XYZ file of C-alpha atoms in Angstrom:
315
model
C 8.278 -80.469 14.715
C 11.432 -78.484 15.318
C 12.163 -77.363 18.849
C 13.189 -73.759 19.380
C 16.599 -73.049 20.812
C 16.617 -72.608 24.592
C 19.198 -69.877 24.106
C 16.626 -67.850 22.226
C 14.063 -68.343 24.987
C 16.476 -67.001 27.567
C 16.755 -63.654 25.819
C 15.226 -60.966 28.051
C 12.685 -58.501 26.798
C 14.510 -55.421 25.640
C 13.595 -52.054 27.123
C 14.573 -50.281 23.937
C 14.355 -51.239 20.266
C 16.143 -50.172 17.081
C 14.793 -46.864 15.811
C 13.324 -48.395 12.640
C 11.226 -50.836 14.682
C 10.242 -48.577 17.558
C 7.711 -46.463 15.644
C 5.956 -49.544 14.244
C 5.995 -51.280 17.616
C 4.595 -48.212 19.343
C 1.834 -47.953 16.748
C 0.874 -51.614 17.141
C 0.845 -51.394 20.932
C -1.276 -48.234 20.732
C -3.733 -50.022 18.434
C -3.989 -52.790 21.005
C -4.706 -50.238 23.737
C -7.444 -48.674 21.598
C -9.010 -52.116 21.212
C -8.777 -52.829 24.949
C -10.372 -49.476 25.785
C -13.667 -50.800 24.408
C -13.561 -53.957 26.526
C -15.434 -52.672 29.579
C -18.238 -50.930 27.653
C -18.587 -54.028 25.463
C -18.665 -56.242 28.564
C -21.421 -54.061 30.039
C -23.365 -54.529 26.805
C -22.739 -58.278 26.906
C -24.075 -58.506 30.465
C -27.398 -57.153 29.177
C -27.984 -60.454 27.383
C -25.733 -63.016 29.068
C -24.872 -64.063 32.612
C -21.303 -63.357 33.787
C -20.068 -66.945 33.553
C -21.729 -67.452 30.177
C -20.167 -64.266 28.845
C -16.660 -65.229 29.958
C -16.874 -68.795 28.629
C -18.584 -67.959 25.328
C -16.174 -65.123 24.514
C -13.213 -67.460 25.048
C -14.727 -70.222 22.916
C -15.557 -67.840 20.057
C -12.079 -66.314 20.142
C -10.501 -69.783 20.229
C -12.497 -70.912 17.187
C -11.287 -67.891 15.207
C -7.718 -68.337 16.440
C -7.774 -72.050 15.666
C -9.074 -71.345 12.176
C -6.245 -68.878 11.592
C -3.669 -71.384 12.831
C -5.060 -74.085 10.539
C -5.190 -71.713 7.575
C -1.562 -70.771 8.194
C -0.511 -74.412 8.066
C -0.536 -75.687 11.654
C -1.678 -79.178 10.609
C 0.159 -82.292 11.794
C 1.798 -84.479 9.158
C 2.231 -88.206 9.421
C 4.643 -88.824 12.257
C 3.342 -85.841 14.245
C 5.298 -83.186 12.374
C 3.801 -79.836 11.455
C 3.721 -78.466 7.938
C 5.785 -75.438 7.077
C 4.238 -72.152 8.089
C 3.179 -72.411 11.720
C 5.189 -74.607 14.037
C 3.496 -76.241 16.976
C 4.763 -74.736 20.239
C 7.603 -76.660 21.824
C 7.389 -78.160 25.280
C 9.548 -75.345 26.629
C 6.846 -72.870 25.568
C 3.929 -74.615 27.277
C 4.498 -73.129 30.768
C 4.543 -69.622 29.304
C 1.431 -70.291 27.232
C -0.283 -71.612 30.358
C 0.452 -68.326 32.144
C -0.959 -66.379 29.182
C -4.037 -68.605 29.155
C -4.699 -68.346 32.887
C -3.992 -64.625 33.052
C -5.301 -63.142 29.809
C -7.772 -65.709 28.454
C -9.456 -66.771 31.708
C -8.452 -64.721 34.751
C -8.749 -61.132 33.562
C -12.071 -61.570 31.699
C -13.632 -63.487 34.594
C -12.548 -61.073 37.337
C -13.416 -57.894 35.450
C -16.803 -59.284 34.407
C -17.602 -60.043 38.044
C -16.485 -56.539 39.012
C -18.658 -54.878 36.365
C -21.791 -56.373 37.898
C -21.542 -53.782 40.694
C -19.021 -51.248 39.378
C -19.368 -48.687 36.607
C -17.145 -49.056 33.576
C -15.648 -45.627 34.286
C -14.556 -46.656 37.787
C -13.210 -49.992 36.563
C -11.294 -48.301 33.757
C -9.481 -45.927 36.085
C -8.594 -48.730 38.523
C -7.169 -50.816 35.685
C -4.952 -47.819 34.960
C -2.602 -49.502 37.453
C -1.918 -52.240 34.885
C 1.147 -50.533 33.315
C 2.960 -50.312 36.645
C 1.977 -53.865 37.540
C 3.211 -55.131 34.175
C 6.508 -53.237 34.489
C 7.106 -54.728 37.943
C 6.395 -58.256 36.684
C 8.729 -57.659 33.744
C 11.546 -56.443 35.989
C 11.174 -59.451 38.284
C 10.691 -62.042 35.535
C 13.017 -60.840 32.791
C 15.571 -58.657 34.561
C 14.439 -55.458 32.804
C 16.017 -52.339 34.281
C 14.087 -49.188 33.312
C 15.504 -45.833 34.367
C 14.715 -44.134 37.675
C 12.733 -41.476 35.831
C 10.661 -44.215 34.218
C 9.772 -45.680 37.607
C 9.020 -42.274 39.120
C 6.526 -41.495 36.358
C 4.941 -44.940 36.586
C 4.558 -44.724 40.365
C 3.084 -41.221 40.061
C 0.434 -42.490 37.667
C -0.327 -45.450 39.912
C -0.639 -43.194 42.970
C -3.168 -41.017 41.158
C -5.256 -44.081 40.300
C -5.125 -45.426 43.849
C -6.174 -42.067 45.299
C -9.095 -41.959 42.875
C -10.206 -45.474 43.808
C -10.187 -44.831 47.548
C -11.908 -41.478 47.103
C -14.679 -42.921 44.937
C -15.251 -45.787 47.387
C -15.736 -43.499 50.381
C -12.382 -44.390 51.919
C -12.883 -48.171 51.763
C -12.292 -50.628 48.945
C -15.257 -52.666 47.687
C -15.533 -56.270 46.516
C -15.494 -54.994 42.933
C -12.189 -53.239 43.644
C -10.829 -56.531 44.970
C -11.798 -58.271 41.729
C -10.161 -55.487 39.719
C -6.887 -55.565 41.669
C -6.740 -59.355 41.323
C -7.361 -58.925 37.595
C -4.368 -56.581 37.434
C -2.042 -59.225 38.854
C -3.091 -62.093 36.595
C -3.222 -59.887 33.492
C 0.240 -58.420 34.123
C 1.671 -61.923 34.446
C -0.005 -62.931 31.185
C 1.254 -59.836 29.385
C 4.842 -60.447 30.492
C 4.868 -64.067 29.398
C 3.096 -63.186 26.168
C 5.640 -60.476 25.438
C 8.472 -62.934 26.048
C 6.950 -65.580 23.789
C 6.308 -62.981 21.078
C 10.093 -62.722 20.745
C 10.267 -66.293 19.433
C 6.908 -66.685 17.652
C 4.461 -64.207 16.068
C 2.194 -62.455 18.563
C -0.975 -63.793 16.959
C 0.291 -67.333 17.472
C 0.969 -66.656 21.157
C -2.614 -65.684 21.925
C -3.921 -68.177 19.354
C -2.285 -71.171 21.023
C -3.263 -69.893 24.480
C -6.909 -69.689 23.415
C -6.838 -73.147 21.830
C -5.213 -74.654 24.935
C -8.141 -73.349 26.999
C -10.811 -75.079 24.891
C -10.954 -78.222 27.100
C -11.977 -75.879 29.939
C -14.016 -73.225 28.159
C -16.251 -75.505 26.061
C -17.642 -77.464 29.058
C -17.851 -74.220 31.054
C -19.871 -72.581 28.284
C -22.233 -75.566 28.095
C -22.851 -75.556 31.857
C -23.225 -71.770 32.051
C -25.690 -71.686 29.154
C -27.764 -74.356 30.894
C -28.000 -72.485 34.195
C -27.875 -68.780 33.294
C -30.706 -67.157 31.318
C -29.852 -65.706 27.913
C -31.685 -62.727 26.417
C -30.511 -62.050 22.886
C -30.399 -58.311 22.302
C -28.474 -56.199 19.814
C -26.287 -54.823 22.596
C -25.728 -58.243 24.126
C -24.657 -59.860 20.854
C -22.484 -56.903 19.825
C -20.839 -56.896 23.238
C -19.926 -60.570 23.261
C -18.666 -60.417 19.663
C -16.396 -57.474 20.429
C -14.888 -58.910 23.611
C -14.351 -62.230 21.822
C -12.894 -61.018 18.534
C -11.630 -57.519 19.269
C -10.406 -57.662 22.857
C -9.643 -61.364 23.237
C -7.911 -62.022 19.915
C -7.196 -59.207 17.450
C -6.302 -56.649 20.111
C -3.904 -59.058 21.791
C -2.310 -59.951 18.452
C -1.141 -56.393 17.789
C -0.434 -55.797 21.482
C 2.002 -58.710 21.805
C 3.681 -57.757 18.538
C 4.135 -54.224 19.805
C 5.582 -55.451 23.114
C 8.051 -57.663 21.276
C 9.233 -54.664 19.237
C 9.636 -52.000 21.927
C 9.808 -53.976 25.175
C 7.299 -54.802 27.887
C 7.936 -51.798 30.189
C 7.695 -49.148 27.466
C 4.699 -50.750 25.761
C 2.897 -51.199 29.061
C 3.068 -47.472 29.745
C 0.962 -46.803 26.653
C -1.884 -48.390 28.601
C -1.952 -45.321 30.814
C -4.068 -43.829 28.011
C -6.610 -46.648 28.219
C -8.695 -45.269 31.123
C -9.213 -41.941 29.338
C -10.309 -43.710 26.165
C -12.671 -45.959 28.109
C -14.229 -42.926 29.798
C -15.012 -41.537 26.351
C -16.584 -44.829 25.222
C -18.537 -45.127 28.495
C -20.105 -41.721 27.936
C -20.812 -42.265 24.232
C -22.009 -45.885 24.309
C -23.467 -46.282 27.802
C -24.468 -42.743 28.679
C -22.585 -42.983 31.966
C -22.067 -39.874 34.065
C -18.984 -39.557 36.212
C -17.452 -36.958 38.492
C -14.660 -34.654 37.398
C -12.230 -36.839 39.361
C -12.393 -39.596 36.725
C -11.218 -37.616 33.676
C -8.784 -35.592 35.804
C -7.183 -38.785 37.075
C -7.082 -40.231 33.575
C -5.414 -37.067 32.264
C -2.892 -37.158 35.120
C -1.792 -40.670 34.240
C -1.842 -39.802 30.549
C 0.820 -37.159 31.239
C 2.985 -39.947 32.624
C 3.068 -41.546 29.178
C 5.105 -38.689 27.748
C 7.575 -38.994 30.618
C 7.979 -42.762 30.404
C 8.266 -42.733 26.615
C 11.208 -40.317 26.899
C 12.900 -42.205 29.725
């Protein structure tokens, strides 16, 4: 197994990208956002048939099995002497801390916290709260990688975040709920996972980043799934099965594959701002798939933060 150069790992995430790569990177990141926008409605469906802990553990195990199969098919098999075949190189020791952050933030933390929140919160409310994720990710990126977006970029990001915060407090009657606490905690762990995943996607393909993170979690998720299945009732319904399959394969693996590739191409701060469109998309899915009704404040807030995308993408 060849170790990657530490000089490569030290390269910060770029805020801008060459023109020929920027359009592709933006398209891939946008595809990831479209996939993520279905996560909350799919989770609500999954909760119709599975308990919260079962849903989180099973989705991670299913995604890890698919990711592991892809890694094996691409050639990540050890040779005699512990060396990997050509194709997919095993991650070096210097990559393990970053993969651990991705695993704890994206594979375990975010799904667990948002699933707990959705037991008492509507998907529309949760979607608008998670609209703070772009700002949170940009802050983590600036602190971790030394990114320096423009002042206009920050002004637009803060404006979008302020709109989301005002919506949250207004919808909660002036006080934050336990579900809001879960959602804000989910923002922190997910932003950390996105930043580390974006950094690692500079030195290995994005699908391998999330693939290895999922596989590394198997020693935790397999026993957790077994225990959860033993203690939480399971009611197999069409919605429940469809929900768990989507969050496992669409949100947990395929969506993150294109998302990390997009971040590597155009930079964490710029890619993260595309997620400002995610709440609006989730509102559409919530109405179409769940029949949810929400006040005018939800789409108005989503549109307000969507306007910030145009500003940040030109900054």
